[in-house]
Amino acid sequence: MSVPVIADDAEALAVAASLAEEFRAGASARDRERRLPHAELERLSVSGLLAVTVPAEHGGADVRQETLAEVFRLLASADASLAQIPQSHFVYVNVIRRQGTPEQRKFFFAEVLAGRRFGNAQSEAGTRHVQDIRTRLEPAPDGSYVLTGVKHYSTGALFADWIPVLARAEDDDLHVAYVRREAPGLTVVDDWDGMGQRTTASGTVRLDAVPVPADRVVPHHLTFRGPQLHGAVAQLLHAAIDTGIAAGALAEAVSFVRISSRPWFESGADSAAEDPLLIQRIGELAVQVRASEALLSAAARAVDTARAGLTDASAAEASVAVAAAKAHAAATAVEVAGAVFEVSGTRSALDSLNLHRHWRDARTHTLHDPARWKIQHIGRYVLNGTLPPRHGLL
């Protein structure tokens, strides 16, 4: 397929806005029917949007993180499932940028510019905690590797050309193996049955002695031996998705109130949109959404600043700013998505309207990592000057 190369930040935002409007039209039906967005992801690939973080020296636009966050916010405001799928794509493009060899960068950035998609095989179920990775990357006699393990919550893997697999080598250090979707021994199982984000296909990846060439393995553990933005970039995109969910839910609530809701008889208003208590509540929700959007922009600018001069101090500022944005956006998404029913009235609870998809998406997506620990790290940083940890989730 022929994929255009997006030239700059302005073009990236224009393409994202156009795609968001296109995807919005079928979002509710896709969710209701659990119709996986194969066609929509092809549109995303051929738009060139998946390559906007490729470095300029490799032919990409290398957009600002502020732009990338807005791209995700726009997409999530239309379809939170669809926006979630490429989150790992950009995270693992960033891993190549950070730890890939010159040859790996040349190869994989060319793949991304050609519209190839990265999925993810990262999390595992039944382990002690999220960083207890038991998938093994064993050396083969010819210098290549063999992957064995089982991954869960593998968003994007079903739709991917390449599946980055997080695994431990013989020395127990973390590596990322980039495996072709059709590699022998690799099976993607579409068994995701979450109440929200229904069409992400975040199912299981089984790795049964999967062969991996040596030049497809990246030493991920090295990322965390100095100041890093891996976690901040990944969490920024999650914050953007939550912010987009909140904005999409508010827009749907406003539309419903204007068109379908009735005023409460005691208000004296002729329409729901003139009901003073509804006006008050919509105003409160709008303030929350705007605050999340402002925090998201501020966090993205902090990441951009840190990228321009990466130190322990700048990385900490970026991580804390992103943590604040994520914590606020998570709470806002759940509150606003739930308030859709509060302001819209009894009819909004009809299952056929599927207005509950916003709350289901918000409640599901905000479970990725606990906001309470983000608040802890913010408090330690502000009160005691304690730098946030380098574990990749902050």
Short mmCIF file of C-alpha atoms in Angstrom, two decimals:
data_model
loop_
_atom_site.label_atom_id
_atom_site.label_comp_id
_atom_site.label_asym_id
_atom_site.label_seq_id
_atom_site.Cartn_x
_atom_site.Cartn_y
_atom_site.Cartn_z
CA MET A 1 0.00 0.00 0.00
CA SER A 2 1.11 3.55 -0.66
CA VAL A 3 1.34 5.57 2.54
CA PRO A 4 1.86 9.35 2.53
CA VAL A 5 4.45 10.84 4.85
CA ILE A 6 2.90 13.46 7.13
CA ALA A 7 5.10 16.54 6.98
CA ASP A 8 4.59 18.33 10.28
CA ASP A 9 2.55 18.83 13.44
CA ALA A 10 -0.18 20.85 11.75
CA GLU A 11 -0.80 18.15 9.15
CA ALA A 12 -0.83 15.44 11.83
CA LEU A 13 -3.53 17.30 13.76
CA ALA A 14 -5.59 17.90 10.63
CA VAL A 15 -5.44 14.23 9.65
CA ALA A 16 -6.34 13.14 13.19
CA ALA A 17 -9.33 15.50 13.33
CA SER A 18 -10.60 14.23 10.00
CA LEU A 19 -10.22 10.58 10.99
CA ALA A 20 -11.90 11.19 14.35
CA GLU A 21 -14.99 12.53 12.61
CA GLU A 22 -14.97 9.58 10.24
CA PHE A 23 -14.60 7.04 13.06
CA ARG A 24 -17.21 8.69 15.28
CA ALA A 25 -20.05 7.75 12.96
CA GLY A 26 -19.77 4.00 13.51
CA ALA A 27 -18.32 3.92 17.02
CA SER A 28 -21.52 3.02 18.86
CA ALA A 29 -22.47 0.26 16.41
CA ARG A 30 -18.98 -1.24 16.50
CA ASP A 31 -19.14 -1.32 20.29
CA ARG A 32 -22.67 -2.75 20.43
CA GLU A 33 -21.92 -5.51 17.94
CA ARG A 34 -18.28 -5.98 18.97
CA ARG A 35 -17.34 -5.45 15.35
CA LEU A 36 -13.55 -5.28 15.27
CA PRO A 37 -12.21 -2.17 13.49
CA HIS A 38 -10.09 -3.82 10.80
CA ALA A 39 -11.16 -1.31 8.13
CA GLU A 40 -10.69 1.66 10.45
CA LEU A 41 -7.17 0.55 11.36
CA GLU A 42 -6.33 0.25 7.69
CA ARG A 43 -7.52 3.83 7.27
CA LEU A 44 -5.27 4.81 10.17
CA SER A 45 -2.31 3.03 8.59
CA VAL A 46 -2.73 4.50 5.11
CA SER A 47 -3.21 8.00 6.55
CA GLY A 48 0.44 8.12 7.61
CA LEU A 49 -0.55 9.01 11.17
CA LEU A 50 1.17 5.98 12.70
CA ALA A 51 4.56 7.26 11.53
CA VAL A 52 4.45 10.80 12.92
CA THR A 53 7.02 10.09 15.66
CA VAL A 54 9.63 8.65 13.31
CA PRO A 55 12.77 10.83 13.64
CA ALA A 56 13.39 13.38 10.91
CA GLU A 57 16.70 11.78 9.96
CA HIS A 58 14.75 8.65 9.05
CA GLY A 59 12.14 10.54 7.04
CA GLY A 60 9.44 11.16 9.64
CA ALA A 61 7.79 14.29 11.00
CA ASP A 62 9.02 13.68 14.58
CA VAL A 63 6.07 15.62 15.97
CA ARG A 64 6.00 17.11 19.44
CA GLN A 65 4.52 15.05 22.25
CA GLU A 66 1.95 17.81 22.65
CA THR A 67 0.80 17.03 19.11
CA LEU A 68 0.77 13.27 19.71
CA ALA A 69 -1.30 13.69 22.88
CA GLU A 70 -3.82 15.79 20.97
CA VAL A 71 -3.98 13.16 18.23
CA PHE A 72 -4.94 10.55 20.82
CA ARG A 73 -7.39 12.87 22.55
CA LEU A 74 -9.17 13.51 19.26
CA LEU A 75 -9.35 9.83 18.36
CA ALA A 76 -10.55 8.83 21.84
CA SER A 77 -13.28 11.47 21.84
CA ALA A 78 -14.69 9.59 18.83
CA ASP A 79 -13.94 5.94 19.68
CA ALA A 80 -12.03 5.02 22.83
CA SER A 81 -11.42 1.45 21.71
CA LEU A 82 -9.94 2.53 18.42
CA ALA A 83 -7.70 5.10 20.12
CA GLN A 84 -6.41 2.49 22.56
CA ILE A 85 -5.14 0.14 19.84
CA PRO A 86 -2.20 2.28 18.57
CA GLN A 87 -1.06 3.34 22.05
CA SER A 88 1.39 0.45 22.25
CA HIS A 89 2.46 1.09 18.66
CA PHE A 90 3.87 4.49 19.61
CA VAL A 91 5.36 3.19 22.86
CA TYR A 92 7.34 0.52 21.03
CA VAL A 93 8.36 2.85 18.23
CA ASN A 94 9.84 4.91 21.06
CA VAL A 95 11.70 1.84 22.39
CA ILE A 96 13.39 1.45 19.00
CA ARG A 97 14.29 5.12 19.06
CA ARG A 98 15.78 4.84 22.53
CA GLN A 99 17.59 1.48 22.48
CA GLY A 100 17.66 0.23 18.89
CA THR A 101 20.92 -0.10 16.98
CA PRO A 102 21.37 2.07 13.87
CA GLU A 103 20.46 -0.95 11.73
CA GLN A 104 17.35 -1.68 13.80
CA ARG A 105 16.25 1.94 13.60
CA LYS A 106 16.72 2.01 9.84
CA PHE A 107 14.73 -1.21 9.37
CA PHE A 108 11.86 -0.60 11.79
CA PHE A 109 11.38 3.09 11.02
CA ALA A 110 11.06 2.13 7.34
CA GLU A 111 8.42 -0.42 8.36
CA VAL A 112 6.49 2.22 10.30
CA LEU A 113 6.69 4.72 7.42
CA ALA A 114 5.24 2.02 5.18
CA GLY A 115 2.19 1.75 7.45
CA ARG A 116 3.13 -1.35 9.41
CA ARG A 117 1.53 -1.62 12.83
CA PHE A 118 3.09 -2.65 16.16
CA GLY A 119 0.90 -4.44 18.70
CA ASN A 120 1.99 -5.50 22.16
CA ALA A 121 2.56 -8.63 24.20
CA GLN A 122 3.55 -7.18 27.53
CA SER A 123 1.32 -8.00 30.51
CA GLU A 124 0.89 -11.41 32.08
CA ALA A 125 -1.92 -12.75 34.25
CA GLY A 126 -1.53 -14.77 37.44
CA THR A 127 1.87 -13.34 38.38
CA ARG A 128 2.77 -11.58 41.63
CA HIS A 129 2.46 -8.09 40.12
CA VAL A 130 2.57 -6.24 36.82
CA GLN A 131 6.36 -6.27 36.59
CA ASP A 132 6.70 -9.96 37.32
CA ILE A 133 7.46 -10.96 33.72
CA ARG A 134 7.98 -14.69 33.24
CA THR A 135 8.15 -14.98 29.45
CA ARG A 136 11.63 -16.21 28.57
CA LEU A 137 13.98 -15.27 25.76
CA GLU A 138 16.40 -18.19 25.48
CA PRO A 139 19.52 -18.21 23.29
CA ALA A 140 19.68 -20.72 20.41
CA PRO A 141 22.92 -22.35 19.22
CA ASP A 142 23.03 -20.23 16.05
CA GLY A 143 22.96 -16.93 17.97
CA SER A 144 19.24 -16.33 17.57
CA TYR A 145 16.62 -16.64 20.33
CA VAL A 146 13.54 -18.63 21.24
CA LEU A 147 10.52 -17.06 22.98
CA THR A 148 8.25 -18.98 25.32
CA GLY A 149 5.40 -17.63 27.42
CA VAL A 150 1.79 -16.46 27.58
CA LYS A 151 0.69 -12.81 27.45
CA HIS A 152 -2.65 -11.23 28.31
CA TYR A 153 -4.28 -7.82 27.64
CA SER A 154 -2.39 -7.79 24.33
CA THR A 155 -4.05 -4.76 22.79
CA GLY A 156 -3.32 -4.40 19.11
CA ALA A 157 -1.72 -7.83 18.65
CA LEU A 158 -4.61 -9.19 16.60
CA PHE A 159 -4.27 -6.32 14.12
CA ALA A 160 -0.47 -6.03 14.13
CA ASP A 161 2.25 -6.66 11.57
CA TRP A 162 4.83 -6.80 14.36
CA ILE A 163 4.23 -7.83 17.98
CA PRO A 164 6.76 -6.47 20.49
CA VAL A 165 7.12 -9.05 23.27
CA LEU A 166 8.47 -8.13 26.70
CA ALA A 167 10.60 -10.99 27.99
CA ARG A 168 13.48 -11.82 30.32
CA ALA A 169 16.77 -13.17 29.04
CA GLU A 170 19.12 -15.61 30.79
CA ASP A 171 20.49 -12.82 32.99
CA ASP A 172 16.90 -11.90 33.94
CA ASP A 173 17.18 -8.49 32.24
CA LEU A 174 14.18 -7.23 30.29
CA HIS A 175 14.31 -7.22 26.50
CA VAL A 176 11.79 -6.50 23.77
CA ALA A 177 11.62 -9.00 20.93
CA TYR A 178 9.90 -7.72 17.80
CA VAL A 179 8.13 -10.73 16.31
CA ARG A 180 6.25 -10.95 13.03
CA ARG A 181 2.56 -11.60 13.49
CA GLU A 182 2.77 -14.75 11.36
CA ALA A 183 5.86 -16.18 13.12
CA PRO A 184 5.72 -19.94 13.75
CA GLY A 185 4.68 -20.77 17.30
CA LEU A 186 2.92 -17.44 17.85
CA THR A 187 -0.85 -17.54 18.34
CA VAL A 188 -3.15 -14.59 19.00
CA VAL A 189 -6.41 -15.55 20.71
CA ASP A 190 -9.34 -13.15 20.46
CA ASP A 191 -10.69 -13.87 23.96
CA TRP A 192 -11.05 -10.31 25.30
CA ASP A 193 -14.47 -9.94 26.95
CA GLY A 194 -14.09 -6.68 28.85
CA MET A 195 -17.21 -4.70 29.64
CA GLY A 196 -15.61 -1.66 28.03
CA GLN A 197 -13.20 -1.01 25.18
CA ARG A 198 -14.90 -3.98 23.60
CA THR A 199 -13.26 -3.74 20.18
CA THR A 200 -9.61 -3.49 21.23
CA ALA A 201 -9.24 -7.28 20.95
CA SER A 202 -6.98 -7.15 24.01
CA GLY A 203 -6.72 -10.90 24.21
CA THR A 204 -4.08 -13.57 24.70
CA VAL A 205 -0.78 -14.14 22.89
CA ARG A 206 0.75 -17.60 23.19
CA LEU A 207 4.44 -18.03 22.44
CA ASP A 208 5.47 -21.64 21.91
CA ALA A 209 9.19 -21.74 21.09
CA VAL A 210 8.91 -18.79 18.71
CA PRO A 211 12.16 -18.22 16.79
CA VAL A 212 13.52 -14.65 16.93
CA PRO A 213 16.54 -13.40 14.96
CA ALA A 214 19.15 -11.66 17.10
CA ASP A 215 18.69 -8.37 15.25
CA ARG A 216 15.03 -8.23 16.30
CA VAL A 217 15.82 -8.01 20.03
CA VAL A 218 16.27 -4.72 21.90
CA PRO A 219 17.77 -4.40 25.44
CA HIS A 220 14.86 -2.67 27.15
CA HIS A 221 16.46 -2.80 30.62
CA LEU A 222 19.03 -0.22 29.57
CA THR A 223 16.23 2.35 29.25
CA PHE A 224 15.90 2.54 33.04
CA ARG A 225 19.57 2.96 33.93
CA GLY A 226 19.46 6.71 33.47
CA PRO A 227 16.91 9.50 33.15
CA GLN A 228 14.15 8.29 30.86
CA LEU A 229 10.80 9.30 29.41
CA HIS A 230 9.53 5.83 28.49
CA GLY A 231 6.92 5.82 31.23
CA ALA A 232 6.00 9.48 30.79
CA VAL A 233 5.36 9.05 27.06
CA ALA A 234 3.29 5.88 27.55
CA GLN A 235 1.25 7.39 30.39
CA LEU A 236 0.75 10.64 28.48
CA LEU A 237 -1.11 8.71 25.79
CA HIS A 238 -3.24 6.97 28.42
CA ALA A 239 -4.06 10.40 29.89
CA ALA A 240 -5.00 11.63 26.43
CA ILE A 241 -7.37 8.69 25.96
CA ASP A 242 -9.09 9.38 29.29
CA THR A 243 -9.36 13.08 28.42
CA GLY A 244 -10.83 12.18 25.05
CA ILE A 245 -13.38 9.85 26.63
CA ALA A 246 -14.48 12.67 28.94
CA ALA A 247 -14.80 15.12 26.06
CA GLY A 248 -16.74 12.64 23.94
CA ALA A 249 -19.10 11.81 26.79
CA LEU A 250 -19.75 15.50 27.52
CA ALA A 251 -20.46 16.21 23.85
CA GLU A 252 -22.95 13.35 23.72
CA ALA A 253 -24.64 14.51 26.91
CA VAL A 254 -24.98 18.05 25.56
CA SER A 255 -26.47 16.77 22.32
CA PHE A 256 -28.93 14.53 24.16
CA VAL A 257 -30.06 17.30 26.51
CA ARG A 258 -30.59 19.70 23.62
CA ILE A 259 -32.53 17.26 21.46
CA SER A 260 -34.13 14.57 23.62
CA SER A 261 -34.34 15.55 27.29
CA ARG A 262 -37.34 17.15 28.96
CA PRO A 263 -37.06 19.95 31.55
CA TRP A 264 -38.03 19.17 35.11
CA PHE A 265 -41.52 20.58 35.70
CA GLU A 266 -40.41 22.70 38.66
CA SER A 267 -37.78 24.53 36.61
CA GLY A 268 -40.31 26.63 34.71
CA ALA A 269 -38.18 26.16 31.61
CA ASP A 270 -39.57 25.38 28.18
CA SER A 271 -36.65 23.09 27.30
CA ALA A 272 -34.10 21.02 29.15
CA ALA A 273 -31.33 23.23 27.80
CA GLU A 274 -32.90 26.16 29.73
CA ASP A 275 -33.25 24.26 33.01
CA PRO A 276 -30.97 26.19 35.43
CA LEU A 277 -29.90 23.12 37.40
CA LEU A 278 -28.97 21.26 34.21
CA ILE A 279 -27.05 24.32 33.04
CA GLN A 280 -25.19 24.33 36.36
CA ARG A 281 -24.26 20.66 36.12
CA ILE A 282 -23.15 20.89 32.49
CA GLY A 283 -21.00 23.86 33.48
CA GLU A 284 -19.38 21.89 36.29
CA LEU A 285 -18.60 19.00 33.98
CA ALA A 286 -17.20 21.34 31.34
CA VAL A 287 -14.82 22.83 33.91
CA GLN A 288 -13.55 19.34 34.75
CA VAL A 289 -13.02 18.46 31.09
CA ARG A 290 -11.23 21.75 30.41
CA ALA A 291 -9.01 21.19 33.44
CA SER A 292 -8.05 17.74 32.17
CA GLU A 293 -7.30 19.14 28.73
CA ALA A 294 -5.13 21.88 30.24
CA LEU A 295 -3.22 19.40 32.41
CA LEU A 296 -2.72 17.15 29.40
CA SER A 297 -1.25 19.99 27.35
CA ALA A 298 0.99 21.06 30.23
CA ALA A 299 2.22 17.50 30.74
CA ALA A 300 2.95 17.07 27.03
CA ARG A 301 4.95 20.31 27.00
CA ALA A 302 6.92 19.06 30.02
CA VAL A 303 7.78 15.88 28.12
CA ASP A 304 8.84 17.92 25.08
CA THR A 305 11.03 20.10 27.30
CA ALA A 306 12.64 17.05 28.89
CA ARG A 307 13.30 15.48 25.48
CA ALA A 308 15.20 18.60 24.49
CA GLY A 309 17.45 18.33 27.55
CA LEU A 310 17.10 15.04 29.38
CA THR A 311 18.34 15.09 32.97
CA ASP A 312 17.14 13.53 36.21
CA ALA A 313 15.43 16.83 37.03
CA SER A 314 13.70 17.31 33.67
CA ALA A 315 12.62 13.65 33.54
CA ALA A 316 11.15 13.97 37.04
CA GLU A 317 9.24 17.13 36.11
CA ALA A 318 7.82 15.38 33.05
CA SER A 319 6.83 12.26 34.98
CA VAL A 320 5.12 14.26 37.73
CA ALA A 321 3.28 16.45 35.21
CA VAL A 322 2.05 13.38 33.34
CA ALA A 323 1.04 11.69 36.59
CA ALA A 324 -1.05 14.73 37.52
CA ALA A 325 -2.70 14.78 34.11
CA LYS A 326 -3.44 11.07 34.23
CA ALA A 327 -4.87 11.12 37.74
CA HIS A 328 -7.15 14.05 36.94
CA ALA A 329 -8.22 12.70 33.55
CA ALA A 330 -9.06 9.29 34.98
CA ALA A 331 -11.37 10.77 37.60
CA THR A 332 -12.89 13.16 35.09
CA ALA A 333 -13.59 10.46 32.51
CA VAL A 334 -15.44 8.29 35.02
CA GLU A 335 -17.37 11.24 36.49
CA VAL A 336 -18.42 12.79 33.19
CA ALA A 337 -19.31 9.46 31.58
CA GLY A 338 -21.49 8.62 34.57
CA ALA A 339 -23.07 12.08 34.60
CA VAL A 340 -24.33 11.53 31.04
CA PHE A 341 -27.32 9.75 32.62
CA GLU A 342 -27.70 12.25 35.44
CA VAL A 343 -28.21 15.17 33.06
CA SER A 344 -30.01 13.29 30.28
CA GLY A 345 -32.81 11.65 32.21
CA THR A 346 -34.50 8.26 32.28
CA ARG A 347 -34.59 7.65 28.54
CA SER A 348 -30.78 7.81 28.37
CA ALA A 349 -30.62 4.48 30.24
CA LEU A 350 -32.13 2.60 27.30
CA ASP A 351 -29.69 -0.07 26.26
CA SER A 352 -30.51 0.55 22.60
CA LEU A 353 -28.99 4.06 22.82
CA ASN A 354 -25.70 2.63 24.07
CA LEU A 355 -24.81 5.81 25.95
CA HIS A 356 -23.27 3.61 28.62
CA ARG A 357 -20.35 2.81 26.31
CA HIS A 358 -18.62 6.00 27.49
CA TRP A 359 -18.76 4.92 31.14
CA ARG A 360 -17.79 1.34 30.30
CA ASP A 361 -14.81 2.59 28.30
CA ALA A 362 -13.78 5.04 31.02
CA ARG A 363 -14.13 2.53 33.84
CA THR A 364 -12.20 -0.12 31.88
CA HIS A 365 -9.38 2.10 30.61
CA THR A 366 -8.74 3.79 33.96
CA LEU A 367 -7.93 0.39 35.48
CA HIS A 368 -4.62 0.26 33.58
CA ASP A 369 -2.68 1.48 36.61
CA PRO A 370 -3.84 2.95 39.92
CA ALA A 371 -4.08 6.73 40.15
CA ARG A 372 -3.56 6.49 43.92
CA TRP A 373 0.11 5.59 43.35
CA LYS A 374 0.54 8.51 41.00
CA ILE A 375 -0.79 10.79 43.73
CA GLN A 376 1.70 9.22 46.15
CA HIS A 377 4.64 10.00 43.88
CA ILE A 378 3.40 13.54 43.27
CA GLY A 379 3.12 14.11 47.01
CA ARG A 380 6.60 12.70 47.70
CA TYR A 381 8.07 14.89 44.97
CA VAL A 382 6.34 18.08 46.10
CA LEU A 383 6.81 17.58 49.83
CA ASN A 384 10.23 15.95 50.05
CA GLY A 385 11.81 16.42 46.63
CA THR A 386 11.82 12.65 46.08
CA LEU A 387 12.35 11.89 42.39
CA PRO A 388 9.78 9.48 40.92
CA PRO A 389 10.97 5.91 40.29
CA ARG A 390 12.24 4.74 36.90
CA HIS A 391 9.95 1.75 36.48
CA GLY A 392 8.27 2.82 33.26
CA LEU A 393 4.75 3.26 34.66
CA LEU A 394 5.06 6.91 35.66
#
